Every structure is written in C-alpha cells, then in structure tokens.
Amino acid sequence: MGIETDAVQRYFDAWNSHDTSKILDSLTSDGTYSDPVGGNNLSGSNYEDYANSLFNAFPDLSLELISNNLASNGFVAAPWLLFGTHKGPVGDFAPTNNKIILPGCDFITVKDGKVQNVIGYFDSEYLFNQLK
C-alpha cells in the first residue's frame, strides 16, 4: 500500500468503528467532506454531527471498499458499498427497519499522510427509495 491508500484505509476503518474522533483524526486540520445529502465542505463539529446522524439512523452502518483504490499523486478514487439497517430518522424518513445497500464512490485528496478532502458520490434517489 502507498501513503494515499494507507490514509484512505484509516479513514474507512474510522467510519467502520463508528468513532467520530477517529474520523476527524484521520483528516488534516483543514479536512472537508461533501456528499449529495450531507452538504458541502463539512468540517470539524459539522462533519462530526453528520457522521453521528448517520450512525443514529443506521446503527449497524458499515462501508466496504469494493475494489482496489485507484491512487495517483495524492488523489484516490475509492468505490464502496454502504450497508445498514434504517433504525433512526433520515431527514423526513421515519425509521422503517429496512436494510439498505448503497453503492458509491469517494474521491479523496491525501496530504501529508492524512485525508484532506472527501467528495462522496452516490444516487440519493436510490437511497431514499430504500427508506420507503
């Protein structure tokens, strides 16, 4: 593994541990996160609040990297599958107990061995259809 993929693996391991302090520790001090549901350029406590809302909504949330990451010059493409059971509110969606599987991909910038920026891509309509 290279420095980029090591940083990305630590980031995904932190998510899978459901430990927001580990998630934030995997980021650079100016690290940001964006996705179609959570918003753009979340950082610090805003990102921590978003992660906690997902852990509340999906207490068994797990992310599985589905292929080798493509890494080059500090940039990583990390395709993943998210698994979880809908046990808490997600926006206007009350808990349904539905099991979800959501494919997506994070495009990650790594700097000095830490994640600096994550842009997550997934089909939010596909997610919301599973919550009905």
PDB file of N, CA and C in Angstrom, residues 17-103:
ATOM      1  N   SER A  17     -15.604   1.968  12.634  1.00  0.00           N
ATOM      2  CA  SER A  17     -15.544   1.877  14.101  1.00  0.00           C
ATOM      3  C   SER A  17     -16.634   2.718  14.762  1.00  0.00           C
ATOM      4  N   HIS A  18     -17.302   3.573  13.968  1.00  0.00           N
ATOM      5  CA  HIS A  18     -18.339   4.494  14.470  1.00  0.00           C
ATOM      6  C   HIS A  18     -17.774   5.456  15.505  1.00  0.00           C
ATOM      7  N   ASP A  19     -16.518   5.780  15.392  1.00  0.00           N
ATOM      8  CA  ASP A  19     -15.842   6.673  16.328  1.00  0.00           C
ATOM      9  C   ASP A  19     -15.539   7.989  15.611  1.00  0.00           C
ATOM     10  N   THR A  20     -16.344   9.009  15.898  1.00  0.00           N
ATOM     11  CA  THR A  20     -16.178  10.272  15.171  1.00  0.00           C
ATOM     12  C   THR A  20     -14.841  10.936  15.477  1.00  0.00           C
ATOM     13  N   SER A  21     -14.287  10.715  16.659  1.00  0.00           N
ATOM     14  CA  SER A  21     -12.973  11.309  16.936  1.00  0.00           C
ATOM     15  C   SER A  21     -11.913  10.678  16.036  1.00  0.00           C
ATOM     16  N   LYS A  22     -12.034   9.377  15.755  1.00  0.00           N
ATOM     17  CA  LYS A  22     -11.099   8.727  14.832  1.00  0.00           C
ATOM     18  C   LYS A  22     -11.304   9.232  13.404  1.00  0.00           C
ATOM     19  N   ILE A  23     -12.557   9.473  13.038  1.00  0.00           N
ATOM     20  CA  ILE A  23     -12.814  10.017  11.698  1.00  0.00           C
ATOM     21  C   ILE A  23     -12.120  11.363  11.562  1.00  0.00           C
ATOM     22  N   LEU A  24     -12.343  12.243  12.543  1.00  0.00           N
ATOM     23  CA  LEU A  24     -11.724  13.571  12.480  1.00  0.00           C
ATOM     24  C   LEU A  24     -10.206  13.480  12.562  1.00  0.00           C
ATOM     25  N   ASP A  25      -9.676  12.543  13.338  1.00  0.00           N
ATOM     26  CA  ASP A  25      -8.219  12.368  13.436  1.00  0.00           C
ATOM     27  C   ASP A  25      -7.610  11.887  12.123  1.00  0.00           C
ATOM     28  N   SER A  26      -8.408  11.225  11.285  1.00  0.00           N
ATOM     29  CA  SER A  26      -7.881  10.748  10.006  1.00  0.00           C
ATOM     30  C   SER A  26      -7.763  11.874   8.979  1.00  0.00           C
ATOM     31  N   LEU A  27      -8.321  13.042   9.329  1.00  0.00           N
ATOM     32  CA  LEU A  27      -8.319  14.191   8.417  1.00  0.00           C
ATOM     33  C   LEU A  27      -7.217  15.180   8.769  1.00  0.00           C
ATOM     34  N   THR A  28      -6.798  15.946   7.775  1.00  0.00           N
ATOM     35  CA  THR A  28      -5.928  17.083   8.048  1.00  0.00           C
ATOM     36  C   THR A  28      -6.725  18.127   8.827  1.00  0.00           C
ATOM     37  N   SER A  29      -6.050  19.087   9.413  1.00  0.00           N
ATOM     38  CA  SER A  29      -6.741  20.114  10.217  1.00  0.00           C
ATOM     39  C   SER A  29      -7.740  20.915   9.393  1.00  0.00           C
ATOM     40  N   ASP A  30      -7.519  21.008   8.087  1.00  0.00           N
ATOM     41  CA  ASP A  30      -8.456  21.730   7.213  1.00  0.00           C
ATOM     42  C   ASP A  30      -9.300  20.767   6.381  1.00  0.00           C
ATOM     43  N   GLY A  31      -9.398  19.504   6.816  1.00  0.00           N
ATOM     44  CA  GLY A  31     -10.108  18.478   6.067  1.00  0.00           C
ATOM     45  C   GLY A  31     -11.598  18.782   5.917  1.00  0.00           C
ATOM     46  N   THR A  32     -12.149  18.435   4.743  1.00  0.00           N
ATOM     47  CA  THR A  32     -13.568  18.677   4.466  1.00  0.00           C
ATOM     48  C   THR A  32     -14.209  17.440   3.850  1.00  0.00           C
ATOM     49  N   TYR A  33     -15.544  17.401   3.946  1.00  0.00           N
ATOM     50  CA  TYR A  33     -16.338  16.307   3.407  1.00  0.00           C
ATOM     51  C   TYR A  33     -17.568  16.883   2.716  1.00  0.00           C
ATOM     52  N   SER A  34     -17.924  16.322   1.567  1.00  0.00           N
ATOM     53  CA  SER A  34     -19.122  16.736   0.820  1.00  0.00           C
ATOM     54  C   SER A  34     -19.806  15.497   0.270  1.00  0.00           C
ATOM     55  N   ASP A  35     -21.149  15.512   0.254  1.00  0.00           N
ATOM     56  CA  ASP A  35     -21.913  14.485  -0.443  1.00  0.00           C
ATOM     57  C   ASP A  35     -23.293  15.029  -0.779  1.00  0.00           C
ATOM     58  N   PRO A  36     -24.084  14.304  -1.590  1.00  0.00           N
ATOM     59  CA  PRO A  36     -25.378  14.830  -2.048  1.00  0.00           C
ATOM     60  C   PRO A  36     -26.405  15.044  -0.945  1.00  0.00           C
ATOM     61  N   VAL A  37     -26.256  14.406   0.211  1.00  0.00           N
ATOM     62  CA  VAL A  37     -27.235  14.512   1.290  1.00  0.00           C
ATOM     63  C   VAL A  37     -26.727  15.405   2.420  1.00  0.00           C
ATOM     64  N   GLY A  38     -25.480  15.220   2.805  1.00  0.00           N
ATOM     65  CA  GLY A  38     -24.923  15.918   3.971  1.00  0.00           C
ATOM     66  C   GLY A  38     -24.574  17.365   3.722  1.00  0.00           C
ATOM     67  N   GLY A  39     -24.283  17.705   2.486  1.00  0.00           N
ATOM     68  CA  GLY A  39     -23.916  19.077   2.168  1.00  0.00           C
ATOM     69  C   GLY A  39     -22.482  19.175   1.694  1.00  0.00           C
ATOM     70  N   ASN A  40     -22.037  20.403   1.555  1.00  0.00           N
ATOM     71  CA  ASN A  40     -20.708  20.663   1.005  1.00  0.00           C
ATOM     72  C   ASN A  40     -19.756  21.198   2.057  1.00  0.00           C
ATOM     73  N   ASN A  41     -18.516  20.737   1.955  1.00  0.00           N
ATOM     74  CA  ASN A  41     -17.410  21.236   2.768  1.00  0.00           C
ATOM     75  C   ASN A  41     -17.673  21.186   4.269  1.00  0.00           C
ATOM     76  N   LEU A  42     -18.233  20.062   4.728  1.00  0.00           N
ATOM     77  CA  LEU A  42     -18.404  19.866   6.164  1.00  0.00           C
ATOM     78  C   LEU A  42     -17.029  19.658   6.786  1.00  0.00           C
ATOM     79  N   SER A  43     -16.836  20.234   7.959  1.00  0.00           N
ATOM     80  CA  SER A  43     -15.581  20.041   8.672  1.00  0.00           C
ATOM     81  C   SER A  43     -15.847  20.120  10.171  1.00  0.00           C
ATOM     82  N   GLY A  44     -14.891  19.661  10.945  1.00  0.00           N
ATOM     83  CA  GLY A  44     -14.973  19.757  12.397  1.00  0.00           C
ATOM     84  C   GLY A  44     -16.277  19.232  12.954  1.00  0.00           C
ATOM     85  N   SER A  45     -16.912  20.042  13.814  1.00  0.00           N
ATOM     86  CA  SER A  45     -18.133  19.597  14.508  1.00  0.00           C
ATOM     87  C   SER A  45     -19.297  19.377  13.545  1.00  0.00           C
ATOM     88  N   ASN A  46     -19.347  20.103  12.421  1.00  0.00           N
ATOM     89  CA  ASN A  46     -20.412  19.877  11.437  1.00  0.00           C
ATOM     90  C   ASN A  46     -20.300  18.478  10.819  1.00  0.00           C
ATOM     91  N   TYR A  47     -19.080  18.083  10.519  1.00  0.00           N
ATOM     92  CA  TYR A  47     -18.852  16.752   9.964  1.00  0.00           C
ATOM     93  C   TYR A  47     -19.136  15.682  11.024  1.00  0.00           C
ATOM     94  N   GLU A  48     -18.709  15.948  12.242  1.00  0.00           N
ATOM     95  CA  GLU A  48     -18.964  15.017  13.344  1.00  0.00           C
ATOM     96  C   GLU A  48     -20.467  14.835  13.572  1.00  0.00           C
ATOM     97  N   ASP A  49     -21.223  15.934  13.542  1.00  0.00           N
ATOM     98  CA  ASP A  49     -22.685  15.857  13.695  1.00  0.00           C
ATOM     99  C   ASP A  49     -23.312  15.039  12.573  1.00  0.00           C
ATOM    100  N   TYR A  50     -22.837  15.231  11.347  1.00  0.00           N
ATOM    101  CA  TYR A  50     -23.359  14.481  10.214  1.00  0.00           C
ATOM    102  C   TYR A  50     -23.076  12.987  10.381  1.00  0.00           C
ATOM    103  N   ALA A  51     -21.846  12.649  10.746  1.00  0.00           N
ATOM    104  CA  ALA A  51     -21.497  11.239  10.954  1.00  0.00           C
ATOM    105  C   ALA A  51     -22.368  10.635  12.052  1.00  0.00           C
ATOM    106  N   ASN A  52     -22.537  11.348  13.161  1.00  0.00           N
ATOM    107  CA  ASN A  52     -23.374  10.843  14.251  1.00  0.00           C
ATOM    108  C   ASN A  52     -24.821  10.649  13.813  1.00  0.00           C
ATOM    109  N   SER A  53     -25.333  11.529  12.952  1.00  0.00           N
ATOM    110  CA  SER A  53     -26.707  11.365  12.468  1.00  0.00           C
ATOM    111  C   SER A  53     -26.835  10.089  11.631  1.00  0.00           C
ATOM    112  N   LEU A  54     -25.797   9.761  10.881  1.00  0.00           N
ATOM    113  CA  LEU A  54     -25.817   8.517  10.103  1.00  0.00           C
ATOM    114  C   LEU A  54     -25.720   7.296  11.012  1.00  0.00           C
ATOM    115  N   PHE A  55     -24.891   7.373  12.047  1.00  0.00           N
ATOM    116  CA  PHE A  55     -24.778   6.250  12.985  1.00  0.00           C
ATOM    117  C   PHE A  55     -26.076   6.066  13.761  1.00  0.00           C
ATOM    118  N   ASN A  56     -26.795   7.154  14.032  1.00  0.00           N
ATOM    119  CA  ASN A  56     -28.092   7.065  14.693  1.00  0.00           C
ATOM    120  C   ASN A  56     -29.127   6.439  13.752  1.00  0.00           C
ATOM    121  N   ALA A  57     -29.105   6.854  12.501  1.00  0.00           N
ATOM    122  CA  ALA A  57     -30.068   6.339  11.527  1.00  0.00           C
ATOM    123  C   ALA A  57     -29.778   4.884  11.164  1.00  0.00           C
ATOM    124  N   PHE A  58     -28.499   4.525  11.116  1.00  0.00           N
ATOM    125  CA  PHE A  58     -28.065   3.178  10.719  1.00  0.00           C
ATOM    126  C   PHE A  58     -27.045   2.675  11.745  1.00  0.00           C
ATOM    127  N   PRO A  59     -27.501   2.181  12.890  1.00  0.00           N
ATOM    128  CA  PRO A  59     -26.574   1.781  13.956  1.00  0.00           C
ATOM    129  C   PRO A  59     -25.578   0.698  13.547  1.00  0.00           C
ATOM    130  N   ASP A  60     -25.914  -0.070  12.519  1.00  0.00           N
ATOM    131  CA  ASP A  60     -25.022  -1.122  12.034  1.00  0.00           C
ATOM    132  C   ASP A  60     -24.302  -0.705  10.751  1.00  0.00           C
ATOM    133  N   LEU A  61     -24.256   0.586  10.462  1.00  0.00           N
ATOM    134  CA  LEU A  61     -23.633   1.101   9.244  1.00  0.00           C
ATOM    135  C   LEU A  61     -22.230   0.524   9.070  1.00  0.00           C
ATOM    136  N   SER A  62     -21.951   0.068   7.859  1.00  0.00           N
ATOM    137  CA  SER A  62     -20.594  -0.343   7.511  1.00  0.00           C
ATOM    138  C   SER A  62     -20.323   0.026   6.066  1.00  0.00           C
ATOM    139  N   LEU A  63     -19.080   0.333   5.806  1.00  0.00           N
ATOM    140  CA  LEU A  63     -18.615   0.673   4.463  1.00  0.00           C
ATOM    141  C   LEU A  63     -17.604  -0.370   4.032  1.00  0.00           C
ATOM    142  N   GLU A  64     -17.810  -0.903   2.838  1.00  0.00           N
ATOM    143  CA  GLU A  64     -16.888  -1.898   2.300  1.00  0.00           C
ATOM    144  C   GLU A  64     -16.297  -1.361   1.009  1.00  0.00           C
ATOM    145  N   LEU A  65     -14.976  -1.251   0.974  1.00  0.00           N
ATOM    146  CA  LEU A  65     -14.318  -0.890  -0.273  1.00  0.00           C
ATOM    147  C   LEU A  65     -14.493  -2.057  -1.232  1.00  0.00           C
ATOM    148  N   ILE A  66     -14.931  -1.778  -2.467  1.00  0.00           N
ATOM    149  CA  ILE A  66     -15.297  -2.876  -3.368  1.00  0.00           C
ATOM    150  C   ILE A  66     -14.263  -3.180  -4.435  1.00  0.00           C
ATOM    151  N   SER A  67     -13.194  -2.439  -4.474  1.00  0.00           N
ATOM    152  CA  SER A  67     -12.119  -2.766  -5.411  1.00  0.00           C
ATOM    153  C   SER A  67     -10.858  -2.081  -4.923  1.00  0.00           C
ATOM    154  N   ASN A  68      -9.784  -2.381  -5.585  1.00  0.00           N
ATOM    155  CA  ASN A  68      -8.556  -1.674  -5.262  1.00  0.00           C
ATOM    156  C   ASN A  68      -8.745  -0.197  -5.551  1.00  0.00           C
ATOM    157  N   ASN A  69      -8.273   0.612  -4.631  1.00  0.00           N
ATOM    158  CA  ASN A  69      -8.358   2.048  -4.839  1.00  0.00           C
ATOM    159  C   ASN A  69      -7.436   2.448  -5.980  1.00  0.00           C
ATOM    160  N   LEU A  70      -7.859   3.424  -6.728  1.00  0.00           N
ATOM    161  CA  LEU A  70      -7.013   3.996  -7.765  1.00  0.00           C
ATOM    162  C   LEU A  70      -6.358   5.230  -7.168  1.00  0.00           C
ATOM    163  N   ALA A  71      -5.042   5.199  -7.005  1.00  0.00           N
ATOM    164  CA  ALA A  71      -4.339   6.288  -6.342  1.00  0.00           C
ATOM    165  C   ALA A  71      -3.238   6.832  -7.239  1.00  0.00           C
ATOM    166  N   SER A  72      -3.114   8.160  -7.251  1.00  0.00           N
ATOM    167  CA  SER A  72      -2.066   8.801  -8.026  1.00  0.00           C
ATOM    168  C   SER A  72      -1.839  10.216  -7.525  1.00  0.00           C
ATOM    169  N   ASN A  73      -0.614  10.514  -7.155  1.00  0.00           N
ATOM    170  CA  ASN A  73      -0.212  11.880  -6.806  1.00  0.00           C
ATOM    171  C   ASN A  73      -1.126  12.554  -5.785  1.00  0.00           C
ATOM    172  N   GLY A  74      -1.480  11.845  -4.742  1.00  0.00           N
ATOM    173  CA  GLY A  74      -2.284  12.439  -3.682  1.00  0.00           C
ATOM    174  C   GLY A  74      -3.780  12.371  -3.889  1.00  0.00           C
ATOM    175  N   PHE A  75      -4.220  11.741  -4.969  1.00  0.00           N
ATOM    176  CA  PHE A  75      -5.652  11.606  -5.237  1.00  0.00           C
ATOM    177  C   PHE A  75      -6.024  10.128  -5.250  1.00  0.00           C
ATOM    178  N   VAL A  76      -7.187   9.813  -4.657  1.00  0.00           N
ATOM    179  CA  VAL A  76      -7.636   8.430  -4.573  1.00  0.00           C
ATOM    180  C   VAL A  76      -9.108   8.360  -4.960  1.00  0.00           C
ATOM    181  N   ALA A  77      -9.449   7.405  -5.816  1.00  0.00           N
ATOM    182  CA  ALA A  77     -10.841   7.062  -6.090  1.00  0.00           C
ATOM    183  C   ALA A  77     -11.131   5.785  -5.311  1.00  0.00           C
ATOM    184  N   ALA A  78     -12.125   5.841  -4.422  1.00  0.00           N
ATOM    185  CA  ALA A  78     -12.426   4.718  -3.532  1.00  0.00           C
ATOM    186  C   ALA A  78     -13.890   4.300  -3.679  1.00  0.00           C
ATOM    187  N   PRO A  79     -14.200   3.346  -4.562  1.00  0.00           N
ATOM    188  CA  PRO A  79     -15.573   2.852  -4.687  1.00  0.00           C
ATOM    189  C   PRO A  79     -15.934   2.001  -3.467  1.00  0.00           C
ATOM    190  N   TRP A  80     -17.192   2.118  -3.034  1.00  0.00           N
ATOM    191  CA  TRP A  80     -17.617   1.443  -1.813  1.00  0.00           C
ATOM    192  C   TRP A  80     -19.074   0.999  -1.899  1.00  0.00           C
ATOM    193  N   LEU A  81     -19.438   0.132  -0.957  1.00  0.00           N
ATOM    194  CA  LEU A  81     -20.829  -0.215  -0.689  1.00  0.00           C
ATOM    195  C   LEU A  81     -21.097   0.125   0.765  1.00  0.00           C
ATOM    196  N   LEU A  82     -22.200   0.805   1.008  1.00  0.00           N
ATOM    197  CA  LEU A  82     -22.641   1.098   2.367  1.00  0.00           C
ATOM    198  C   LEU A  82     -23.780   0.144   2.702  1.00  0.00           C
ATOM    199  N   PHE A  83     -23.692  -0.467   3.871  1.00  0.00           N
ATOM    200  CA  PHE A  83     -24.725  -1.374   4.365  1.00  0.00           C
ATOM    201  C   PHE A  83     -25.266  -0.815   5.667  1.00  0.00           C
ATOM    202  N   GLY A  84     -26.558  -0.992   5.913  1.00  0.00           N
ATOM    203  CA  GLY A  84     -27.118  -0.572   7.186  1.00  0.00           C
ATOM    204  C   GLY A  84     -28.589  -0.918   7.289  1.00  0.00           C
ATOM    205  N   THR A  85     -29.083  -0.819   8.513  1.00  0.00           N
ATOM    206  CA  THR A  85     -30.497  -1.037   8.791  1.00  0.00           C
ATOM    207  C   THR A  85     -31.080   0.273   9.294  1.00  0.00           C
ATOM    208  N   HIS A  86     -32.151   0.722   8.668  1.00  0.00           N
ATOM    209  CA  HIS A  86     -32.750   2.033   8.934  1.00  0.00           C
ATOM    210  C   HIS A  86     -33.506   2.016  10.268  1.00  0.00           C
ATOM    211  N   LYS A  87     -32.817   2.408  11.347  1.00  0.00           N
ATOM    212  CA  LYS A  87     -33.384   2.368  12.698  1.00  0.00           C
ATOM    213  C   LYS A  87     -33.667   3.747  13.272  1.00  0.00           C
ATOM    214  N   GLY A  88     -33.208   4.806  12.618  1.00  0.00           N
ATOM    215  CA  GLY A  88     -33.417   6.167  13.104  1.00  0.00           C
ATOM    216  C   GLY A  88     -33.801   7.078  11.955  1.00  0.00           C
ATOM    217  N   PRO A  89     -34.255   8.297  12.263  1.00  0.00           N
ATOM    218  CA  PRO A  89     -34.712   9.203  11.209  1.00  0.00           C
ATOM    219  C   PRO A  89     -33.595   9.620  10.253  1.00  0.00           C
ATOM    220  N   VAL A  90     -33.984   9.769   8.998  1.00  0.00           N
ATOM    221  CA  VAL A  90     -33.112  10.327   7.957  1.00  0.00           C
ATOM    222  C   VAL A  90     -33.930  11.412   7.282  1.00  0.00           C
ATOM    223  N   GLY A  91     -33.638  12.665   7.570  1.00  0.00           N
ATOM    224  CA  GLY A  91     -34.439  13.748   7.011  1.00  0.00           C
ATOM    225  C   GLY A  91     -35.896  13.558   7.375  1.00  0.00           C
ATOM    226  N   ASP A  92     -36.756  13.491   6.353  1.00  0.00           N
ATOM    227  CA  ASP A  92     -38.194  13.309   6.562  1.00  0.00           C
ATOM    228  C   ASP A  92     -38.600  11.843   6.653  1.00  0.00           C
ATOM    229  N   PHE A  93     -37.644  10.926   6.591  1.00  0.00           N
ATOM    230  CA  PHE A  93     -37.945   9.495   6.590  1.00  0.00           C
ATOM    231  C   PHE A  93     -37.855   8.935   8.004  1.00  0.00           C
ATOM    232  N   ALA A  94     -39.009   8.500   8.521  1.00  0.00           N
ATOM    233  CA  ALA A  94     -39.044   7.836   9.825  1.00  0.00           C
ATOM    234  C   ALA A  94     -38.410   6.452   9.682  1.00  0.00           C
ATOM    235  N   PRO A  95     -37.915   5.885  10.784  1.00  0.00           N
ATOM    236  CA  PRO A  95     -37.293   4.560  10.712  1.00  0.00           C
ATOM    237  C   PRO A  95     -38.247   3.510  10.135  1.00  0.00           C
ATOM    238  N   THR A  96     -37.705   2.669   9.257  1.00  0.00           N
ATOM    239  CA  THR A  96     -38.506   1.627   8.607  1.00  0.00           C
ATOM    240  C   THR A  96     -38.021   0.219   8.930  1.00  0.00           C
ATOM    241  N   ASN A  97     -36.826   0.122   9.494  1.00  0.00           N
ATOM    242  CA  ASN A  97     -36.172  -1.164   9.732  1.00  0.00           C
ATOM    243  C   ASN A  97     -35.724  -1.820   8.430  1.00  0.00           C
ATOM    244  N   ASN A  98     -35.790  -1.087   7.316  1.00  0.00           N
ATOM    245  CA  ASN A  98     -35.329  -1.621   6.032  1.00  0.00           C
ATOM    246  C   ASN A  98     -33.816  -1.748   6.035  1.00  0.00           C
ATOM    247  N   LYS A  99     -33.334  -2.821   5.437  1.00  0.00           N
ATOM    248  CA  LYS A  99     -31.899  -2.968   5.206  1.00  0.00           C
ATOM    249  C   LYS A  99     -31.581  -2.280   3.881  1.00  0.00           C
ATOM    250  N   ILE A 100     -30.506  -1.513   3.885  1.00  0.00           N
ATOM    251  CA  ILE A 100     -30.119  -0.810   2.662  1.00  0.00           C
ATOM    252  C   ILE A 100     -28.736  -1.255   2.218  1.00  0.00           C
ATOM    253  N   ILE A 101     -28.544  -1.162   0.929  1.00  0.00           N
ATOM    254  CA  ILE A 101     -27.230  -1.302   0.310  1.00  0.00           C
ATOM    255  C   ILE A 101     -27.109  -0.139  -0.656  1.00  0.00           C
ATOM    256  N   LEU A 102     -26.095   0.667  -0.462  1.00  0.00           N
ATOM    257  CA  LEU A 102     -25.908   1.861  -1.289  1.00  0.00           C
ATOM    258  C   LEU A 102     -24.518   1.850  -1.901  1.00  0.00           C
ATOM    259  N   PRO A 103     -24.432   1.781  -3.237  1.00  0.00           N
ATOM    260  CA  PRO A 103     -23.126   1.904  -3.874  1.00  0.00           C
ATOM    261  C   PRO A 103     -22.745   3.378  -4.022  1.00  0.00           C
TER     262      PRO A 103
END
